[in-house]
One Martini backbone bead per residue (centre of mass of N, CA, C, O) as a GRO file, in nm:
protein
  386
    1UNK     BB    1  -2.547   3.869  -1.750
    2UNK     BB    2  -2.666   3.589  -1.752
    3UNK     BB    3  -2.877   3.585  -1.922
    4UNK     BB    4  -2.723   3.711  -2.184
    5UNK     BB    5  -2.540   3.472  -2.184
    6UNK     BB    6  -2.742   3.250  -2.183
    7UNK     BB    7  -2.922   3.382  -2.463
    8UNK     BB    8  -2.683   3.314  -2.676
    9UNK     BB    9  -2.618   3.017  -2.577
   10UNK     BB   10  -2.949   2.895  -2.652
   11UNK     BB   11  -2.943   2.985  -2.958
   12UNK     BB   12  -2.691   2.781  -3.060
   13UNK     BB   13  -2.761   2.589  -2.819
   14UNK     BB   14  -2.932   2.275  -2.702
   15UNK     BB   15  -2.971   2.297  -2.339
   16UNK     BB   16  -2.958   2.133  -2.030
   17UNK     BB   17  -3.012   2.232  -1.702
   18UNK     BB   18  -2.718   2.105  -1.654
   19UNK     BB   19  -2.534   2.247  -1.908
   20UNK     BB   20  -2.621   2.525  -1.799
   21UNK     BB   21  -2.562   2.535  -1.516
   22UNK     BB   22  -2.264   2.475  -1.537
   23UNK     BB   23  -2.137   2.768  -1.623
   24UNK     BB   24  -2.237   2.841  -1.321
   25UNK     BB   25  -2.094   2.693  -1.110
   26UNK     BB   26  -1.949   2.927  -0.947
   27UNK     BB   27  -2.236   3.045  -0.895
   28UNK     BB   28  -2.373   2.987  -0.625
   29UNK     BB   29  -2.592   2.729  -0.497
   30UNK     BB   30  -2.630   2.432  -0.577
   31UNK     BB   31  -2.748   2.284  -0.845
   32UNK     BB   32  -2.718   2.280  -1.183
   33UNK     BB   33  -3.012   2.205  -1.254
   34UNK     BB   34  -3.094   2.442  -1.065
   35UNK     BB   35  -2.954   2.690  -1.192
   36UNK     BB   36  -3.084   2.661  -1.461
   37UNK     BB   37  -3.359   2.677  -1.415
   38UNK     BB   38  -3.362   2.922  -1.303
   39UNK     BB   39  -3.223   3.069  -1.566
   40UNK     BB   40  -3.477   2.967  -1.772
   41UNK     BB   41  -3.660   3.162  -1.618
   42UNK     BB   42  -3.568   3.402  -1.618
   43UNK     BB   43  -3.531   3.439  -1.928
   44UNK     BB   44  -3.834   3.426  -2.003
   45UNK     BB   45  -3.930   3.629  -1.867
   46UNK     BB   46  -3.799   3.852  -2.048
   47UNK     BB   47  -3.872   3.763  -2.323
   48UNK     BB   48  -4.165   3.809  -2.266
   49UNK     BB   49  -4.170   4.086  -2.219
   50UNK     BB   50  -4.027   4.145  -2.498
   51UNK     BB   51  -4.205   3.935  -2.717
   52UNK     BB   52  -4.055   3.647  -2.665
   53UNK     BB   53  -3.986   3.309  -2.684
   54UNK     BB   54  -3.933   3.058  -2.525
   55UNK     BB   55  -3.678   2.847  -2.384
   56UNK     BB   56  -3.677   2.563  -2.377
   57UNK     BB   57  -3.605   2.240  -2.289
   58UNK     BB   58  -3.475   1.939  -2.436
   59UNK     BB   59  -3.524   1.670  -2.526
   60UNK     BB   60  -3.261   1.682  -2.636
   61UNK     BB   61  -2.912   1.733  -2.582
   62UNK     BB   62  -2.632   1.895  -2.749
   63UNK     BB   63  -2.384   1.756  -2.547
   64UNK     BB   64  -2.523   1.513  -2.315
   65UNK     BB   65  -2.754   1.332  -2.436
   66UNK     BB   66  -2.864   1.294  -2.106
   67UNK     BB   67  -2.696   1.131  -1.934
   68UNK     BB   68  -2.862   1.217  -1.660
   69UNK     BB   69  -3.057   0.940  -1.701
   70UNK     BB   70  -2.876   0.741  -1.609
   71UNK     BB   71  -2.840   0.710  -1.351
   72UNK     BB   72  -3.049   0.502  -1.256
   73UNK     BB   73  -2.868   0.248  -1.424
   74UNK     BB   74  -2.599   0.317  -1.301
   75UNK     BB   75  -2.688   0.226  -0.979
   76UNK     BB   76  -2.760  -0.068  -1.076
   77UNK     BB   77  -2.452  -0.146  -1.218
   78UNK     BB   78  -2.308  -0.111  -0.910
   79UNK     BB   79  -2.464  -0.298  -0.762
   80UNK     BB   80  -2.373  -0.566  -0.913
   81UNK     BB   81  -2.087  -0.545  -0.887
   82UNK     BB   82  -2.072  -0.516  -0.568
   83UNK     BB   83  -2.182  -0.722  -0.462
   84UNK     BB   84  -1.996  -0.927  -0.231
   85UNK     BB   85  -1.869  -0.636  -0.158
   86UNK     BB   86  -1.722  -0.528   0.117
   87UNK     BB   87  -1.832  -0.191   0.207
   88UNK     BB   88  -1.824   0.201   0.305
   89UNK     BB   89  -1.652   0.326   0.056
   90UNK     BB   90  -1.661   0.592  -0.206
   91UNK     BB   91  -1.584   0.633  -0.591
   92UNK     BB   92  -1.604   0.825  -0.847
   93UNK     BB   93  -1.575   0.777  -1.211
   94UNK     BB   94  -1.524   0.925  -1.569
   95UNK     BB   95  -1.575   0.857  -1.978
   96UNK     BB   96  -1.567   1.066  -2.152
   97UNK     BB   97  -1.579   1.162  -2.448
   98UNK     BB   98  -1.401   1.374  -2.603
   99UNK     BB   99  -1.619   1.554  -2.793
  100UNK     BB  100  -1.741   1.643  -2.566
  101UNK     BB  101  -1.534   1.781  -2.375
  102UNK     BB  102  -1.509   1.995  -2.668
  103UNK     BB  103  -1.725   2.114  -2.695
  104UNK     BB  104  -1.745   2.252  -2.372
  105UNK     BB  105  -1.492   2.431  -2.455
  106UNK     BB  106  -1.576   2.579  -2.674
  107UNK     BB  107  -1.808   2.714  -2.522
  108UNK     BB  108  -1.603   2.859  -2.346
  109UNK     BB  109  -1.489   3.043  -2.558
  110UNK     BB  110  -1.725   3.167  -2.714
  111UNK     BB  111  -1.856   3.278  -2.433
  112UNK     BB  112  -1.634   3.350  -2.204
  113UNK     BB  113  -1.618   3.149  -1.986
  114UNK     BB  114  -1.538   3.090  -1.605
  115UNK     BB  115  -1.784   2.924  -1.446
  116UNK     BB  116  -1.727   2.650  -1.493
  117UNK     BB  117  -1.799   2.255  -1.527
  118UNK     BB  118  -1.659   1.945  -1.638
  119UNK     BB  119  -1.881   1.738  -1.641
  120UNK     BB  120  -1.742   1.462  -1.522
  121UNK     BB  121  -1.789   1.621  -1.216
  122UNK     BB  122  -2.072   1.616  -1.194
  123UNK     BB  123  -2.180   1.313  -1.255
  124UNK     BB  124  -2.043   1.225  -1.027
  125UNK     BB  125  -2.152   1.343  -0.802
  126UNK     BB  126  -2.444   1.242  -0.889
  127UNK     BB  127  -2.398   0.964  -0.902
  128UNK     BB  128  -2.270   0.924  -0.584
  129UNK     BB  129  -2.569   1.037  -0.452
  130UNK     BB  130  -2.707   0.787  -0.557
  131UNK     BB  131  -2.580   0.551  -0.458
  132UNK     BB  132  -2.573   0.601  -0.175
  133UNK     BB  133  -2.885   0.652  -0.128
  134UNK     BB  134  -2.897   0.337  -0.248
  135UNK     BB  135  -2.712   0.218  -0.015
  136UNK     BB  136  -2.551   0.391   0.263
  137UNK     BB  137  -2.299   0.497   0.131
  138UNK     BB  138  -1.983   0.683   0.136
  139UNK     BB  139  -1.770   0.898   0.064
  140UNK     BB  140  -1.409   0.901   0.027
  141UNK     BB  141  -1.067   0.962  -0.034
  142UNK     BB  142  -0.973   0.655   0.071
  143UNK     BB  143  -1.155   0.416  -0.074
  144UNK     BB  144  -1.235   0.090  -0.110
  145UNK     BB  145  -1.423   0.174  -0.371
  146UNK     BB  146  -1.404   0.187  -0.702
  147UNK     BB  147  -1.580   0.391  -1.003
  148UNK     BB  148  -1.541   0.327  -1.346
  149UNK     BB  149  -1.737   0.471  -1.580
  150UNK     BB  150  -1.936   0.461  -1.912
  151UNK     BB  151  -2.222   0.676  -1.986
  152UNK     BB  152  -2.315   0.539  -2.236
  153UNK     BB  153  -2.229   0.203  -2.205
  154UNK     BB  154  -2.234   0.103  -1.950
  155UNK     BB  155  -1.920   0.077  -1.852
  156UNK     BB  156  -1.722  -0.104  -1.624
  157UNK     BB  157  -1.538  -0.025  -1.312
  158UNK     BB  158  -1.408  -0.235  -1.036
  159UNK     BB  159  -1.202  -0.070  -0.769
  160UNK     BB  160  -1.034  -0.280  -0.506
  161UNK     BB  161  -0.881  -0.170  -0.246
  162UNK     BB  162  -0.638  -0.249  -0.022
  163UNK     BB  163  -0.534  -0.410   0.283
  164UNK     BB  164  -0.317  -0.307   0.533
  165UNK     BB  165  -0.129  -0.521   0.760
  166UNK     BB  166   0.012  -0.519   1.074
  167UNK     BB  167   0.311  -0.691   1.185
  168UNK     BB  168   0.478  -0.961   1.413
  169UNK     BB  169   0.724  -1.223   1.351
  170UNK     BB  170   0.769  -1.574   1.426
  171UNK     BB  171   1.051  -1.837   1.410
  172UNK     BB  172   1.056  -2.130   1.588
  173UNK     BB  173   1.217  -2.252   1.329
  174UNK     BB  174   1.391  -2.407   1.139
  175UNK     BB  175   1.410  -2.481   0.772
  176UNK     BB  176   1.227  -2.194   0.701
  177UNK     BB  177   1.117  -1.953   0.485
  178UNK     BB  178   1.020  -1.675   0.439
  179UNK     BB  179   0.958  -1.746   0.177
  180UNK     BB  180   0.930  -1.885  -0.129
  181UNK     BB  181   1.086  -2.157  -0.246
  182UNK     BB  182   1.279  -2.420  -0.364
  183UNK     BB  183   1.215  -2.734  -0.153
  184UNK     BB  184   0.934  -2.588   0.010
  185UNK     BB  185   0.667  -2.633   0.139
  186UNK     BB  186   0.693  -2.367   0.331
  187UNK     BB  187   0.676  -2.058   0.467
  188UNK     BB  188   0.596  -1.747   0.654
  189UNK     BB  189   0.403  -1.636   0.375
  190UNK     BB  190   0.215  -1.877   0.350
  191UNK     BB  191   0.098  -1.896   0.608
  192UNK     BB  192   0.000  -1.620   0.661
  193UNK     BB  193  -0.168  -1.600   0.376
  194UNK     BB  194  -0.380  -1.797   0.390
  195UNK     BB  195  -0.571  -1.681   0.626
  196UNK     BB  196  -0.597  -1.434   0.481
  197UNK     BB  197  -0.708  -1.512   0.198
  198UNK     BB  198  -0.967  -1.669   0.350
  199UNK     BB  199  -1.098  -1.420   0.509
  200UNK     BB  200  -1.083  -1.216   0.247
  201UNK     BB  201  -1.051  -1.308  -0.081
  202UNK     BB  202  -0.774  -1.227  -0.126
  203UNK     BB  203  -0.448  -1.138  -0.207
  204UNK     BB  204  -0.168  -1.202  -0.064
  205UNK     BB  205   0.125  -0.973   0.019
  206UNK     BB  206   0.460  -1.047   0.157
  207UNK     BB  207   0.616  -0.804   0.373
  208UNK     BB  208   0.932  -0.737   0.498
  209UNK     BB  209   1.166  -0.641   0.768
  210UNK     BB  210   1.362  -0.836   0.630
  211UNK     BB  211   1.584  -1.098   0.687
  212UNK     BB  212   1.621  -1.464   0.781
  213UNK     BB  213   1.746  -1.695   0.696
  214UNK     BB  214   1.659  -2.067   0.753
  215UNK     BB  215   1.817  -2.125   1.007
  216UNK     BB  216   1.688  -1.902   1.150
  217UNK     BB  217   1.566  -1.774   1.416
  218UNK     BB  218   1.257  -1.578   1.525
  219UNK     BB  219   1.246  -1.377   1.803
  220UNK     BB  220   1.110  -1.236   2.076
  221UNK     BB  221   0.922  -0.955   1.911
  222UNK     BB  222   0.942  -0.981   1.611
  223UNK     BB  223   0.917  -0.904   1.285
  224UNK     BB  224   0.836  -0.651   1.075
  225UNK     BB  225   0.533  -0.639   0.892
  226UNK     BB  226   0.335  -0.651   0.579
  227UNK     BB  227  -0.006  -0.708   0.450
  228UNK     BB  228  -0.109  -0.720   0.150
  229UNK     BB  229  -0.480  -0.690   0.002
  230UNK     BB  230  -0.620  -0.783  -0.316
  231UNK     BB  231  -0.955  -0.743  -0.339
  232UNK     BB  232  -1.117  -0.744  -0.146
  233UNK     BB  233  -1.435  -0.917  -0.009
  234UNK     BB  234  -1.334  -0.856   0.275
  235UNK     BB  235  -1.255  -0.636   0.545
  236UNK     BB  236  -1.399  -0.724   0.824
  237UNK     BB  237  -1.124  -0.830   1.004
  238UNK     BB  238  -1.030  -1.109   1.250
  239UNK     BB  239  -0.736  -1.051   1.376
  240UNK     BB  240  -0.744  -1.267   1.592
  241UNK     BB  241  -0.816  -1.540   1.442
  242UNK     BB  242  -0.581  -1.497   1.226
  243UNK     BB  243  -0.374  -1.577   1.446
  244UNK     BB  244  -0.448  -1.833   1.560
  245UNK     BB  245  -0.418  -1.998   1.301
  246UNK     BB  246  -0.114  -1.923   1.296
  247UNK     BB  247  -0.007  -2.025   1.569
  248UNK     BB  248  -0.133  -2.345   1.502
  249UNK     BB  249   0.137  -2.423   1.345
  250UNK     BB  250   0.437  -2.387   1.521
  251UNK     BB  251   0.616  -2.210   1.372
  252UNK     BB  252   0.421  -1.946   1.310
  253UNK     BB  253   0.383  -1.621   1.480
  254UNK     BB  254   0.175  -1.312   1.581
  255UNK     BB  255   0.174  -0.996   1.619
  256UNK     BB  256   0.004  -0.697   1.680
  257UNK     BB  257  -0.261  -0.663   1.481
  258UNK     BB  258  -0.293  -0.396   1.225
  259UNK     BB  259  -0.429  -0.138   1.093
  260UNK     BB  260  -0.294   0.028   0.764
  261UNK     BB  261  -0.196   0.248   0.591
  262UNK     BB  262   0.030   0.295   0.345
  263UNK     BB  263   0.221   0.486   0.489
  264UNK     BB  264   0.279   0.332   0.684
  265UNK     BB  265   0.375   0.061   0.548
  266UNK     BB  266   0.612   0.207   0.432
  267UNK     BB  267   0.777   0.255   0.695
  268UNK     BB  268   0.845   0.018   0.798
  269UNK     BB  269   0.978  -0.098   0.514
  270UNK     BB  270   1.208   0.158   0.600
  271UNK     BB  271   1.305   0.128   0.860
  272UNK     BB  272   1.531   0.135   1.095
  273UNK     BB  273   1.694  -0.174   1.249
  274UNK     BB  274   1.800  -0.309   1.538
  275UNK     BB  275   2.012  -0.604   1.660
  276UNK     BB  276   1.954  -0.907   1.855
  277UNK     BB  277   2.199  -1.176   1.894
  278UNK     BB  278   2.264  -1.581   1.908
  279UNK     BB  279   2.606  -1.691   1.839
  280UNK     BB  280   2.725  -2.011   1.786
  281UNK     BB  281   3.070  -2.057   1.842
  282UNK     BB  282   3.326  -2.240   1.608
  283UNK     BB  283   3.644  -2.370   1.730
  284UNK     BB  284   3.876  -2.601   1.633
  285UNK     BB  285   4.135  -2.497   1.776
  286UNK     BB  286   4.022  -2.345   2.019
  287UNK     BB  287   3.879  -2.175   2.333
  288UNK     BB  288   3.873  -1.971   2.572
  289UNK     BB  289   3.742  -1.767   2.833
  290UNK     BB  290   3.926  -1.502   2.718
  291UNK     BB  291   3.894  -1.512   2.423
  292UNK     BB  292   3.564  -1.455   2.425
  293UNK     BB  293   3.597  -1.179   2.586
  294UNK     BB  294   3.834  -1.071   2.381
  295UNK     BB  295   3.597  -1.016   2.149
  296UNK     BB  296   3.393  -0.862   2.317
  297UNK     BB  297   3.536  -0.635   2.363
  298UNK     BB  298   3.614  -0.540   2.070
  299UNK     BB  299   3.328  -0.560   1.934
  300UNK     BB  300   3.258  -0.323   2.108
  301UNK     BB  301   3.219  -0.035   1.876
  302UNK     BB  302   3.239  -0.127   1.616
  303UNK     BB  303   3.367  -0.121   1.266
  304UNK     BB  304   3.230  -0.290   0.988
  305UNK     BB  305   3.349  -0.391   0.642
  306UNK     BB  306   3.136  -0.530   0.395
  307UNK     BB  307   3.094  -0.727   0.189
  308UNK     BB  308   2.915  -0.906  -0.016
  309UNK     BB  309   2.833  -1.209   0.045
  310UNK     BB  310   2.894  -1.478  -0.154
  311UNK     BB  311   2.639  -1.612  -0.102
  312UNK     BB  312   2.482  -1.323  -0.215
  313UNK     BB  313   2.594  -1.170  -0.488
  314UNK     BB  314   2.338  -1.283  -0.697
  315UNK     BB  315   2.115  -1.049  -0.516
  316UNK     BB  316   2.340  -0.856  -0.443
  317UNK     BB  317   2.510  -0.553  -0.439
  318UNK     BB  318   2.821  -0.517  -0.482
  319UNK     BB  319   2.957  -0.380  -0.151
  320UNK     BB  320   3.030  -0.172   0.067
  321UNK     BB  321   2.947  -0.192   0.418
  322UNK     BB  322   2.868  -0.025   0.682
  323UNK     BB  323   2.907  -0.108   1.027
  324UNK     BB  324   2.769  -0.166   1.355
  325UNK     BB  325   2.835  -0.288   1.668
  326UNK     BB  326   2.707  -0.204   1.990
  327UNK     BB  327   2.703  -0.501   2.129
  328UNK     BB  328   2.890  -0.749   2.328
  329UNK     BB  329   2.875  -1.072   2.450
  330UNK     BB  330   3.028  -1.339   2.633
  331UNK     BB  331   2.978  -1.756   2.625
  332UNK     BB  332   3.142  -2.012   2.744
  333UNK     BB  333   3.089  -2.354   2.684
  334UNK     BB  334   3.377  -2.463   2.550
  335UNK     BB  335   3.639  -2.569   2.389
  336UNK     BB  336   3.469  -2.509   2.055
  337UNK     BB  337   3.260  -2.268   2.246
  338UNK     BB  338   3.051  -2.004   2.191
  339UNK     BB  339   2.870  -1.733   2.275
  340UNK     BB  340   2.704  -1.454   2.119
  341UNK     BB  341   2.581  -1.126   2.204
  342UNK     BB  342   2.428  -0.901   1.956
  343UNK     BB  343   2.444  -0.540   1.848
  344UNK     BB  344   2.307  -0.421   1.537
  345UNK     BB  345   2.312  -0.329   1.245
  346UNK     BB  346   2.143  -0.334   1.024
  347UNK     BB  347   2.238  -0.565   0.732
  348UNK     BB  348   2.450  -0.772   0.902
  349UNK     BB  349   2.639  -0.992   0.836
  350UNK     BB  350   2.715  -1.311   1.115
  351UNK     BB  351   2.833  -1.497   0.970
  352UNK     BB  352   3.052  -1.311   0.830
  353UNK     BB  353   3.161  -1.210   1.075
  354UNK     BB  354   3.286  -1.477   1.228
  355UNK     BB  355   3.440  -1.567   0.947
  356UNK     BB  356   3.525  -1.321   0.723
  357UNK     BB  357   3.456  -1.425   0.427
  358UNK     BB  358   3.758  -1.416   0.279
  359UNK     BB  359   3.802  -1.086   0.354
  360UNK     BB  360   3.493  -0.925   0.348
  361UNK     BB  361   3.543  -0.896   0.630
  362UNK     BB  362   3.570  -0.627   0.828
  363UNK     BB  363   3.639  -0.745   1.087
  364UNK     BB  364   3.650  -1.033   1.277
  365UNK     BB  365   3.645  -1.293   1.485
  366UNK     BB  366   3.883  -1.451   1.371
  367UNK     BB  367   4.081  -1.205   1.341
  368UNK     BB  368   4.051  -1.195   1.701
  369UNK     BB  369   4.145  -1.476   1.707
  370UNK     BB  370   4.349  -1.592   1.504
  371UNK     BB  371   4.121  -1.785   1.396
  372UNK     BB  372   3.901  -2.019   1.291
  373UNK     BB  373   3.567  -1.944   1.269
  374UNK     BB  374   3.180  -2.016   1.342
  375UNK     BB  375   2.847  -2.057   1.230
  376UNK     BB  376   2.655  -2.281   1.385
  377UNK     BB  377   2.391  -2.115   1.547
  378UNK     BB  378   2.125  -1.874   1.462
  379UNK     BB  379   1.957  -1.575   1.644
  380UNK     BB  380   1.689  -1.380   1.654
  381UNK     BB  381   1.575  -1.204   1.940
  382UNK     BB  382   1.548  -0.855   1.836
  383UNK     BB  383   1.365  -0.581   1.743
  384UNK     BB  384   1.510  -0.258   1.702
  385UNK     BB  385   1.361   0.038   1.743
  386UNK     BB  386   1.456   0.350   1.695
   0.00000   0.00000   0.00000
């Protein structure tokens, strides 16, 4: 059936050894152009039988006009473009012509084939199979660079994927925003990204699990960030000695620095996470230390309802929020200060829990203290995760 079928389309199409195995690509193994020669030798075989002339290949195809001769000149094209560009993961994709691909389903149509495969589905293997060859690279399913051909024009696209390294980060200083600002030198992400795109040759996107005031230190454990690397020209990157040169700015330190997937990554900025907090609180009419325990009392497993607050209202979403205080204890320093410790629910914004900012948060410290206080200076101490 096979051969009868071959000789049916060979008598109508002139295909080369590639195309003619594809029909059959789903039957037996090895390559189409092995599975071709093998049908079109057992085919002349019959017809020779038969007192009939051999079909031999065309010096051109009439599907894919040879184009899998272009493979070797197509090898020397992504090698020429991925020069300087570190990887070990690689995968082919191709832009074939309409024309093409509309052709070879007439032929599976017109002939019944059931047992085909795409032209552009071997052209990528077989392109794939010889890049690997000549260059010692291996395919993998997340890869560090695509190849996009265009297998007639050997026009190129090579497309190098992100490289993304979990980390967290202390911010030593106060003055310095997590992000970049108008006004400010630099930032928490200029600091750390700045390592990064030096050494890694690529262009880099510092994404944190949340923020944290421009005023405010994050001590402790450091806050959960991602950094995503575009475009990277190395891979193998030193993340001891990239972290070194971050913690030499003496503002910005960096803990654990490791490699991960899209997915981890993805997780990580999406986690909820509790904080705990250093706030230190300034009550101009007076406080005692029995006034700073009997908040820290009251305030220990409330419900918070927050509206955003007033200062950052232009950039968040106006609604009320639900948050919950988990741990709070108070340390009175002074006749108009106490410090409070306090574990809270992601995303309390905990000047605001202080001061009431006019009503939007409810209870606030000032609500349970009976008169106005306010937070003169806080700290994020550590993030815990849930």
């Amino acid at each position: 059936m096979i051969t009868e079928k071959a000789g049916r389309v060979l008598e109508k199409y002139e295909l080369c050894d590639h195309c003619l195995g594809r029909l059959f690509a789903r039957l037996g193994k090895g390559t189409n152009e092995e599975r071709g020669r093998a049908i079109r030798f057992v085919l002349n075989m019959e017809r020779a039988a038969a007192g009939l002339p051999p079909i031999t290949e065309p010096k051109k195809c009439g599907l894919c006009g040879n184009v899998f001769e272009r493979i070797p000149e197509l090898v020397e094209r992504m090698k020429e473009a991925s020069a300087g560009i570190e990887f070990d993961t690689f995968l082919v994709g191709s832009r074939f012509p309409a024309e093409v691909r509309e052709k070879e389903e007439v032929i599976w149509r017109e002939f019944g084939i059931e047992t085909g495969e795409p032209i552009n589905r071997e052209f990528n293997r077989e392109l794939g199979k010889a890049f690997g060859l000549a260059t010692g690279k291996d395919t993998a399913r997340n890869p560090d660079v695509v190849f996009i051909v265009e297998p007639y024009s050997a026009e190129l696209e090579l497309q190098i994927n992100p490289i993304y390294v979990y980390g967290r980060y202390r911010k030593l200083v106060r003055g310095i925003p997590q992000t970049p600002l108008p006004d400010f030198e630099d930032s928490v992400a200029s600091i750390i990204c700045r390592a990064f795109s030096g050494a890694s040759g690529g262009k880099c996107v510092f994404k944190g699990a949340g923020r944290e005031d421009v005023d405010v230190r994050m001590l402790g454990n450091g806050r959960p960030f991602i950094v995503e690397i575009k475009r990277p020209r190395r891979r193998k990157l030193d993340l001891k000695s990239i972290a070194e040169e971050i913690n030499a700015s003496g503002r910005v330190e960096v803990l654990d620095l490791s490699f991960v997937a899209p997915k981890e990554a993805e997780e990580v900025l999406t986690k909820n996470h509790r904080k705990e907090y250093l706030a230190l609180v300034l009550v101009e009419d007076g406080v005692t230390p029995e006034e700073a325990e009997e908040v820290a009392r009251k305030l220990k497993g409330l419900e918070i309802h927050q509206r955003t607050p007033w200062r950052v209202r232009k950039v968040r979403a106006d609604k009320v929020r639900v948050k919950r205080v988990h741990e709070a204890e108070a340390r009175w320093l002074d006749e108009k200060h106490f410090e409070l410790r306090l574990v809270t629910d992601g995303g309390l914004y905990i000047k605001e829990l202080v001061s009431g900012d006019k009503g939007r948060t409810k209870p606030s410290v000032s609500d349970l203290l009976g008169k106005p206080a306010w937070c003169e200076r806080l700290d994020v101490l550590n993030i815990l995760d849930d």
